[in-house]
Coordinates of C-alpha atoms in Angstrom, one line a residue:
M1 CA 166.1 320.7 -206.8
P2 CA 169.9 321.0 -207.1
A3 CA 171.1 322.0 -210.5
P4 CA 171.8 318.8 -212.5
R5 CA 175.2 318.1 -213.9
R6 CA 175.9 318.3 -217.6
T7 CA 178.2 316.4 -219.8
A8 CA 179.8 316.8 -223.2
V9 CA 177.7 315.6 -226.2
L10 CA 178.3 315.3 -229.9
G11 CA 178.5 318.7 -231.7
A12 CA 176.7 319.2 -235.0
T13 CA 179.6 317.8 -237.1
A14 CA 180.2 314.7 -235.0
A15 CA 176.5 314.1 -234.7
A16 CA 176.0 314.2 -238.5
A17 CA 178.8 311.7 -239.0
A18 CA 177.4 309.3 -236.4
L19 CA 174.0 309.7 -237.9
A20 CA 175.3 308.7 -241.4
V21 CA 176.8 305.6 -239.9
A22 CA 173.7 304.7 -238.0
G23 CA 171.5 305.1 -241.0
A24 CA 173.3 302.2 -242.7
V25 CA 172.3 299.8 -240.0
A26 CA 168.9 298.2 -240.4
L27 CA 168.7 295.2 -238.1
P28 CA 167.3 295.0 -234.5
S29 CA 169.7 293.9 -231.8
G30 CA 167.5 291.3 -230.2
S31 CA 169.9 291.3 -227.3
A32 CA 168.2 293.5 -224.7
E33 CA 169.2 292.5 -221.1
H34 CA 166.4 290.8 -219.2
V35 CA 166.7 291.0 -215.4
T36 CA 163.9 291.0 -212.9
V37 CA 163.1 294.6 -211.7
S38 CA 164.3 295.4 -208.2
K39 CA 161.6 296.6 -205.7
A40 CA 164.1 297.9 -203.2
A41 CA 162.8 301.0 -201.3
A42 CA 164.6 304.3 -201.3
A43 CA 163.7 307.9 -200.4
V44 CA 162.8 310.4 -203.0
G45 CA 165.3 313.2 -202.7
A46 CA 166.6 316.1 -204.8
G47 CA 164.3 314.9 -207.6
D48 CA 165.9 311.5 -207.7
T49 CA 163.7 308.7 -209.2
A50 CA 163.3 306.0 -206.5
P51 CA 160.9 303.2 -205.7
L52 CA 158.2 304.3 -203.2
S53 CA 158.2 301.9 -200.2
G54 CA 154.9 300.2 -199.6
V55 CA 153.2 301.8 -202.6
S56 CA 151.5 299.6 -205.2
F57 CA 148.5 299.9 -207.5
T58 CA 146.0 297.5 -209.1
L59 CA 144.3 297.7 -212.4
K60 CA 140.9 296.1 -213.1
S61 CA 140.0 294.9 -216.6
S62 CA 136.7 296.0 -218.2
P63 CA 136.6 294.0 -221.5
V64 CA 134.4 295.0 -224.4
S65 CA 131.2 292.9 -224.2
A66 CA 131.3 289.4 -225.9
A67 CA 128.0 290.3 -227.6
A68 CA 129.5 293.4 -229.2
L69 CA 132.5 291.5 -230.4
K70 CA 130.3 288.7 -231.9
Q71 CA 128.3 291.4 -233.7
L72 CA 131.5 292.8 -235.0
D73 CA 132.6 289.4 -236.3
D74 CA 129.2 288.8 -237.9
T75 CA 129.3 292.3 -239.6
A76 CA 132.8 291.7 -240.9
A77 CA 131.8 288.3 -242.2
N78 CA 129.1 289.8 -244.4
P79 CA 130.7 290.6 -247.9
A80 CA 128.3 293.5 -248.3
R81 CA 130.0 295.4 -245.6
G82 CA 133.4 295.6 -247.4
M83 CA 135.5 294.7 -244.3
K84 CA 138.7 292.7 -244.6
R85 CA 140.2 291.6 -241.4
Q86 CA 144.0 292.0 -241.0
A87 CA 146.4 289.9 -239.0
N88 CA 148.2 293.0 -237.6
L89 CA 149.1 296.5 -238.5
A90 CA 151.8 295.6 -241.0
A91 CA 149.5 295.9 -244.1
A92 CA 148.4 299.4 -243.0
A93 CA 152.0 300.5 -242.6
S94 CA 153.0 299.0 -246.0
G95 CA 150.4 301.0 -247.8
A96 CA 151.2 304.3 -246.1
K97 CA 151.0 307.3 -248.4
N98 CA 150.9 310.3 -246.1
G99 CA 154.2 312.2 -246.2
L100 CA 157.1 312.7 -243.8
V101 CA 159.9 315.0 -244.8
W102 CA 163.5 314.7 -243.6
K103 CA 164.6 317.5 -241.2
S104 CA 166.7 319.4 -243.8
G105 CA 163.5 320.0 -245.8
C106 CA 161.4 321.3 -243.0
G107 CA 162.1 325.0 -243.5
A108 CA 161.4 327.2 -240.6
N109 CA 160.3 324.4 -238.3
D110 CA 162.6 324.6 -235.3
A111 CA 161.0 322.0 -233.0
V112 CA 164.3 320.1 -232.7
K113 CA 166.7 322.9 -233.6
A114 CA 168.3 323.2 -230.1
M115 CA 168.6 319.4 -229.9
N116 CA 170.1 319.1 -233.3
A117 CA 173.0 321.4 -232.3
K118 CA 174.0 319.1 -229.4
L119 CA 172.7 315.6 -230.1
T120 CA 172.5 313.1 -233.0
V121 CA 169.0 313.6 -234.2
G122 CA 167.0 311.8 -236.9
A123 CA 163.8 313.9 -237.5
W124 CA 160.9 314.3 -239.9
C125 CA 158.2 316.9 -240.2
F126 CA 154.7 316.4 -241.7
A127 CA 154.1 317.2 -245.4
N128 CA 150.3 317.6 -245.3
G129 CA 147.5 319.0 -243.3
D130 CA 148.7 317.3 -240.1
K131 CA 151.6 319.8 -240.1
S132 CA 149.4 322.7 -239.0
S133 CA 146.0 321.2 -238.0
K134 CA 144.5 322.6 -234.8
S135 CA 142.0 319.7 -234.8
W136 CA 144.3 316.7 -235.0
I137 CA 146.9 316.8 -232.2
P138 CA 149.7 314.2 -232.0
Q139 CA 150.4 312.8 -228.5
G140 CA 151.9 309.3 -228.4
V141 CA 154.7 307.4 -230.1
A142 CA 155.6 303.7 -230.2
T143 CA 158.1 301.7 -232.2
S144 CA 158.1 298.0 -233.0
R145 CA 160.5 295.5 -234.7
T146 CA 158.1 292.6 -234.9
A147 CA 155.9 290.8 -237.4
Q148 CA 152.9 292.7 -236.0
L149 CA 154.6 295.9 -237.2
D150 CA 158.1 296.7 -238.2
G151 CA 157.8 300.5 -237.9
F152 CA 156.2 303.2 -235.7
V153 CA 152.8 304.2 -234.3
L154 CA 151.6 307.7 -233.4
S155 CA 148.5 308.4 -231.4
W156 CA 146.3 311.5 -232.1
Y157 CA 143.2 313.0 -230.7
H158 CA 140.6 315.1 -232.6
R159 CA 138.9 318.1 -231.3
H160 CA 136.4 320.8 -232.5
L161 CA 135.5 324.2 -231.3
S162 CA 132.2 324.5 -229.3
G163 CA 131.8 328.1 -228.6
S164 CA 135.1 329.1 -227.1
D165 CA 136.0 325.6 -225.9
W166 CA 137.8 322.7 -227.6
V167 CA 135.9 319.4 -227.3
T168 CA 137.4 316.1 -228.0
D169 CA 135.3 313.9 -230.4
G170 CA 137.5 311.1 -231.6
S171 CA 141.0 309.7 -232.0
R172 CA 143.2 307.7 -234.3
L173 CA 146.6 306.1 -234.8
T174 CA 148.9 306.6 -237.7
V175 CA 151.3 303.8 -238.6
G176 CA 154.2 303.5 -241.0
K177 CA 157.5 301.8 -241.8
R178 CA 160.5 303.3 -240.0
P179 CA 161.8 306.1 -242.3
L180 CA 165.4 306.0 -243.3
V181 CA 168.0 308.7 -242.5
E182 CA 167.9 311.5 -245.0
K183 CA 164.9 309.9 -246.8
A184 CA 161.2 310.7 -246.9
G185 CA 158.8 308.6 -244.9
A186 CA 155.1 307.8 -244.9
Y187 CA 152.2 306.9 -242.6
Q188 CA 148.7 305.6 -242.7
P189 CA 145.8 306.8 -240.5
V190 CA 143.9 304.1 -238.6
T191 CA 140.6 305.1 -237.0
L192 CA 140.1 303.9 -233.4
A193 CA 136.6 302.7 -232.5
I194 CA 134.7 300.9 -229.8
P195 CA 132.3 298.1 -230.7
T196 CA 129.1 298.1 -228.7
A197 CA 125.8 296.2 -228.9
T198 CA 122.4 297.8 -228.7
A199 CA 119.5 296.4 -226.7
A200 CA 118.3 294.7 -229.9
G201 CA 121.7 293.1 -230.4
K202 CA 122.8 295.3 -233.2
L203 CA 126.3 296.6 -233.6
A204 CA 126.7 300.3 -232.7
V205 CA 130.2 301.6 -233.1
K206 CA 131.4 304.6 -231.1
D207 CA 134.3 307.0 -231.4
V208 CA 136.9 306.7 -228.7
R209 CA 136.6 309.5 -226.2
P210 CA 137.9 310.0 -222.7
A211 CA 136.0 308.2 -219.9
A212 CA 135.7 311.6 -218.2
P213 CA 137.1 315.0 -219.0
A214 CA 140.7 315.4 -217.7
P215 CA 140.7 318.1 -215.0
G216 CA 142.7 321.3 -215.1
A217 CA 142.9 324.1 -217.6
A218 CA 145.0 324.2 -220.7
S219 CA 148.6 325.3 -220.3
A220 CA 150.4 327.8 -222.4
Q221 CA 151.9 325.0 -224.4
G222 CA 148.4 323.4 -225.0
V223 CA 149.7 320.2 -223.4
A224 CA 146.9 319.8 -220.8
D225 CA 143.7 320.6 -222.7
A226 CA 140.7 319.7 -220.5
P227 CA 139.4 316.9 -222.8
Q228 CA 142.8 315.5 -223.7
H229 CA 143.2 311.8 -224.2
Q230 CA 145.4 309.2 -226.0
G231 CA 148.3 310.9 -224.2
G232 CA 150.6 308.1 -225.0
V233 CA 150.7 304.8 -227.0
A234 CA 152.5 301.5 -226.6
L235 CA 152.6 298.5 -228.9
A236 CA 153.5 295.2 -227.2
G237 CA 153.0 292.0 -229.1
D238 CA 149.4 291.8 -230.2
Y239 CA 148.2 294.7 -228.2
V240 CA 148.1 298.5 -228.5
Y241 CA 147.7 300.5 -225.3
T242 CA 146.7 304.2 -225.1
A243 CA 146.6 306.4 -222.0
D244 CA 143.5 308.4 -221.5
T245 CA 144.0 310.0 -218.0
S246 CA 141.7 307.7 -216.1
G247 CA 143.5 304.5 -217.1
L248 CA 144.5 302.5 -220.2
R249 CA 142.6 301.5 -223.3
V250 CA 143.6 298.3 -225.1
Y251 CA 143.3 297.3 -228.7
D252 CA 144.0 293.9 -230.2
V253 CA 145.9 294.5 -233.5
R254 CA 144.2 291.3 -234.9
R255 CA 141.0 293.3 -234.9
T256 CA 142.3 295.7 -237.5
Y257 CA 140.1 295.9 -240.6
Q258 CA 140.5 297.4 -244.0
V259 CA 137.3 299.1 -244.9
P260 CA 135.9 301.2 -247.9
T261 CA 136.7 304.9 -248.1
G262 CA 134.8 307.8 -249.5
K263 CA 132.3 308.5 -246.7
T264 CA 132.9 310.2 -243.4
G265 CA 130.5 308.3 -241.1
L266 CA 131.5 305.6 -238.6
G267 CA 129.7 302.3 -239.0
V268 CA 127.4 300.7 -241.5
D269 CA 126.1 303.3 -244.0
A270 CA 122.3 303.3 -244.4
T271 CA 122.5 303.9 -248.1
D272 CA 125.0 301.3 -249.5
G273 CA 125.4 299.0 -246.5
K274 CA 129.2 299.3 -246.4
F275 CA 131.2 299.9 -243.2
Y276 CA 133.0 303.2 -243.1
A277 CA 135.5 304.7 -240.6
H278 CA 135.5 308.4 -241.1
G279 CA 136.8 308.0 -244.6
E280 CA 140.0 306.2 -243.5
K281 CA 141.1 302.9 -245.1
Y282 CA 141.7 301.1 -241.7
V283 CA 139.9 300.9 -238.4
L284 CA 141.2 299.3 -235.2
F285 CA 138.7 298.2 -232.5
Q286 CA 139.1 298.6 -228.7
T287 CA 138.8 295.3 -226.8
G288 CA 139.0 296.6 -223.2
M289 CA 139.9 299.1 -220.6
Y290 CA 142.0 299.0 -217.4
R291 CA 141.1 301.3 -214.5
P292 CA 142.9 301.6 -211.1
L293 CA 141.1 300.1 -208.1
N294 CA 140.7 302.1 -204.9
A295 CA 143.0 304.8 -206.1
G296 CA 140.6 307.7 -206.3
A297 CA 140.3 309.9 -209.4
C298 CA 143.0 311.8 -211.2
P299 CA 143.1 315.3 -209.7
A300 CA 143.7 318.6 -211.6
W301 CA 147.3 318.8 -212.9
D302 CA 148.3 321.4 -210.3
K303 CA 146.8 319.5 -207.4
A304 CA 148.8 316.9 -205.4
P305 CA 147.2 313.5 -204.8
S306 CA 145.5 312.9 -201.5
A307 CA 148.3 310.4 -200.7
K308 CA 151.2 308.9 -202.5
D309 CA 149.2 305.7 -203.1
K310 CA 146.0 307.5 -204.2
D311 CA 144.7 309.5 -207.1
L312 CA 146.8 308.0 -209.9
C313 CA 146.8 309.7 -213.3
F314 CA 147.6 308.0 -216.7
S315 CA 149.0 310.8 -218.8
T316 CA 151.3 308.7 -220.9
V317 CA 152.3 305.0 -221.5
T318 CA 155.2 303.4 -223.2
Y319 CA 156.6 299.8 -223.7
D320 CA 159.8 298.7 -222.1
P321 CA 161.2 295.4 -223.6
T322 CA 164.3 295.4 -221.3
T323 CA 162.7 294.1 -218.1
S324 CA 161.8 290.5 -217.2
P325 CA 158.9 290.2 -217.7
K326 CA 158.5 292.9 -220.3
S327 CA 156.5 295.8 -219.1
L328 CA 154.5 299.0 -219.6
L329 CA 155.5 302.3 -217.9
T330 CA 152.8 304.9 -217.1
A331 CA 153.5 308.4 -215.8
E332 CA 151.6 311.5 -214.7
Y333 CA 151.6 315.0 -216.1
K334 CA 151.9 317.4 -213.1
T335 CA 152.4 321.2 -213.0
G336 CA 153.5 323.4 -210.0
G337 CA 151.6 322.4 -206.9
G338 CA 150.8 318.9 -208.2
V339 CA 153.9 317.4 -206.6
T340 CA 155.2 317.6 -203.0
S341 CA 158.2 315.8 -201.4
A342 CA 155.7 313.5 -199.7
K343 CA 153.4 313.1 -202.7
P344 CA 155.7 312.8 -205.8
M345 CA 154.8 312.3 -209.4
R346 CA 154.5 308.5 -209.9
V347 CA 155.9 306.3 -212.7
V348 CA 154.4 302.8 -212.5
R349 CA 155.7 299.6 -214.1
W350 CA 153.0 297.0 -215.2
P351 CA 153.9 293.4 -216.1
L352 CA 153.2 291.9 -219.5
N353 CA 152.7 288.4 -220.8
A354 CA 154.7 287.0 -223.7
D355 CA 151.9 288.0 -226.1
G356 CA 151.9 291.6 -224.9
S357 CA 148.8 291.3 -222.8
L358 CA 148.9 292.7 -219.2
Q359 CA 149.6 290.0 -216.6
A360 CA 146.3 289.6 -214.8
D361 CA 145.0 287.2 -212.2
A362 CA 141.8 285.2 -212.5
S363 CA 139.7 288.2 -211.5
G364 CA 141.2 290.4 -214.2
Q365 CA 143.4 292.4 -211.8
V366 CA 146.9 293.5 -212.7
K367 CA 149.4 294.3 -209.9
S368 CA 152.1 296.9 -210.4
M369 CA 155.7 295.7 -210.4
V370 CA 157.2 298.8 -208.9
V371 CA 156.1 302.4 -208.3
Y372 CA 158.7 305.1 -208.7
G373 CA 158.4 308.7 -207.4
T374 CA 160.1 311.8 -208.6
N375 CA 159.7 315.6 -208.0
L376 CA 159.9 316.3 -211.7
T377 CA 157.0 318.3 -213.2
N378 CA 155.6 318.9 -216.7
V379 CA 156.5 315.4 -217.7
Q380 CA 155.0 314.6 -221.1
G381 CA 156.7 311.2 -221.8
V382 CA 158.8 308.5 -220.3
A383 CA 161.0 305.7 -221.5
G384 CA 162.7 302.9 -219.5
Y385 CA 165.9 300.9 -219.7
H386 CA 166.9 298.1 -217.4
G387 CA 170.6 297.2 -217.4
G388 CA 173.6 297.1 -215.1
G389 CA 171.5 295.8 -212.3
G390 CA 169.1 298.7 -212.2
D391 CA 166.6 301.0 -214.0
T392 CA 167.1 304.3 -215.8
I393 CA 164.0 306.4 -216.6
Y394 CA 164.1 309.0 -219.3
Y395 CA 161.7 312.0 -219.2
S396 CA 160.5 314.5 -221.8
T397 CA 159.3 317.7 -220.1
T398 CA 157.8 321.0 -221.4
L399 CA 157.7 324.2 -219.5
T400 CA 160.0 326.6 -221.5
A401 CA 161.1 326.6 -225.1
P402 CA 162.9 324.4 -225.9
G403 CA 161.9 321.6 -223.5
A404 CA 164.2 319.3 -221.8
F405 CA 165.2 315.6 -221.4
Y406 CA 166.0 314.2 -218.0
S407 CA 167.5 310.8 -217.3
D408 CA 167.6 309.3 -213.8
R409 CA 169.1 306.1 -212.4
D410 CA 166.7 304.8 -209.8
G411 CA 167.6 305.4 -206.2
D412 CA 171.2 306.6 -206.9
G413 CA 170.6 309.8 -204.8
K414 CA 171.6 312.1 -207.6
A415 CA 169.6 314.8 -209.2
P416 CA 168.3 313.8 -212.7
F417 CA 170.7 314.6 -215.5
K418 CA 169.3 317.3 -217.8
I419 CA 169.9 318.1 -221.5
V420 CA 168.1 320.1 -224.1
G421 CA 164.9 318.7 -225.6
P422 CA 162.4 319.7 -228.3
I423 CA 159.8 322.4 -228.4
G424 CA 156.4 320.9 -227.6
G425 CA 157.8 317.4 -226.9
E426 CA 155.3 314.7 -226.0
S427 CA 155.6 311.0 -225.4
L428 CA 158.8 308.8 -225.7
A429 CA 159.5 305.3 -226.9
F430 CA 162.5 303.1 -226.4
D431 CA 163.8 301.3 -229.5
P432 CA 166.5 298.5 -229.0
Y433 CA 168.7 298.7 -232.0
S434 CA 172.0 297.1 -233.0
G435 CA 173.3 300.5 -234.2
G436 CA 172.7 302.0 -230.7
D437 CA 169.5 302.1 -228.6
R438 CA 167.3 305.0 -229.6
I439 CA 164.7 307.1 -227.9
Y440 CA 161.8 308.2 -230.2
G441 CA 159.6 311.2 -229.6
I442 CA 156.9 313.4 -231.2
T443 CA 156.2 317.1 -230.9
E444 CA 152.7 318.6 -230.9
R445 CA 152.6 322.3 -231.7
P446 CA 151.1 323.2 -235.1
N447 CA 153.8 324.0 -237.7
Q448 CA 156.4 322.8 -235.2
R449 CA 155.5 319.0 -235.4
M450 CA 158.3 316.5 -235.8
F451 CA 158.7 312.8 -235.4
F452 CA 162.3 312.2 -234.2
W453 CA 164.8 309.9 -232.5
T454 CA 168.1 310.4 -230.7
Y455 CA 170.5 307.9 -229.1
R456 CA 169.6 306.8 -225.6
K457 CA 173.2 307.1 -224.2
Q458 CA 173.4 310.7 -225.3
L459 CA 170.6 311.5 -222.9
Q460 CA 172.5 310.4 -219.8
R461 CA 175.7 310.8 -217.8
P462 CA 178.9 309.2 -219.1
G463 CA 179.4 305.7 -217.6
M464 CA 175.8 304.8 -217.2
P465 CA 174.7 301.5 -218.7

């Protein structure tokens, strides 16, 4: 890949001034450009992000059983269970108590140190056990400026040691109001669960685990642990989506419940009859899954797919409100050997309905809007922006410390633009904002974890939309 060009960016002094101005702005823009995504074909060259001619994918819906959802409704309707249904995630965010500390108070944490010297960066580290936990690992980030949630969402997976191996045994979200510049923030854990019905018709709730172990060994950065899941998160309208390697899981935020705390089990306690969610105050229930049809299985991270239209992986997911219709973007984590010029890493755009649900036909199938290819590897997160008659894709990659951001205008024939990124960077999220569009991210390494944002236009060449 030819060396990408660089451009001048804000130094630390200018960045701080811009940040102070941005912190005073608090309203969403509501003016994102909506233009139908182009499906024009172009060749993938020099790492350029370009649509893959003749390549498309289809997702098939597998909804949670109606019997299980009925049992969930019946359980929640019983006052003895202590469950209070919520209209969305807003209440959970409003009651957040777990702490986030503004970057100046993070001490030796240097996850975004290199970025902070060159870019405008708003960043917060964790002020509790999540800062150093080896069991809870943050992966995904989403932002929202809607009634469902005016704030942010992070996705986490939980693991435990079994002998010498880490085994995933559950997952959660954390939600909170958007923290203000130079101020502390807070977030609220929300347990993720799957409602199922036993043969006797009883509700049996399960932890969210991957459908199958993700292939490939853990990397030096710990970014591809074999059982990894919840690799990204998106909040679109009434629906939360998470990536779990084999496809997408979907949660209806209207199936968020406030539940009693104090016990660590999941489900109805045999002693007092109350519903608990691992001691957390809120639980959100999965309502379905989407898996690719006729695309084979996700191969090991260092193995190329059998064909450019086969063996699709879902390593991350993000919401893009700038296309028409609005859409989800999914992308694959690939290491050396997992990408060739004929079999690139794929970024797939999936259409959404106005309520945030995936646009499916009568059989529950969802057709991709466009499939992009790129030779970039070690991609942990993507974000998209449609404007000026085309698409720009933003990538977060980890291979060396610090990591890197890339931005690429689809099919322009130029190598991606590169600029410094955070240590241990994971997923990305686009936030349309009247004070300047922002890209949010999260880093994962223990004692180097930060929730951050930077301006979208600082991650690209001058003159790009």
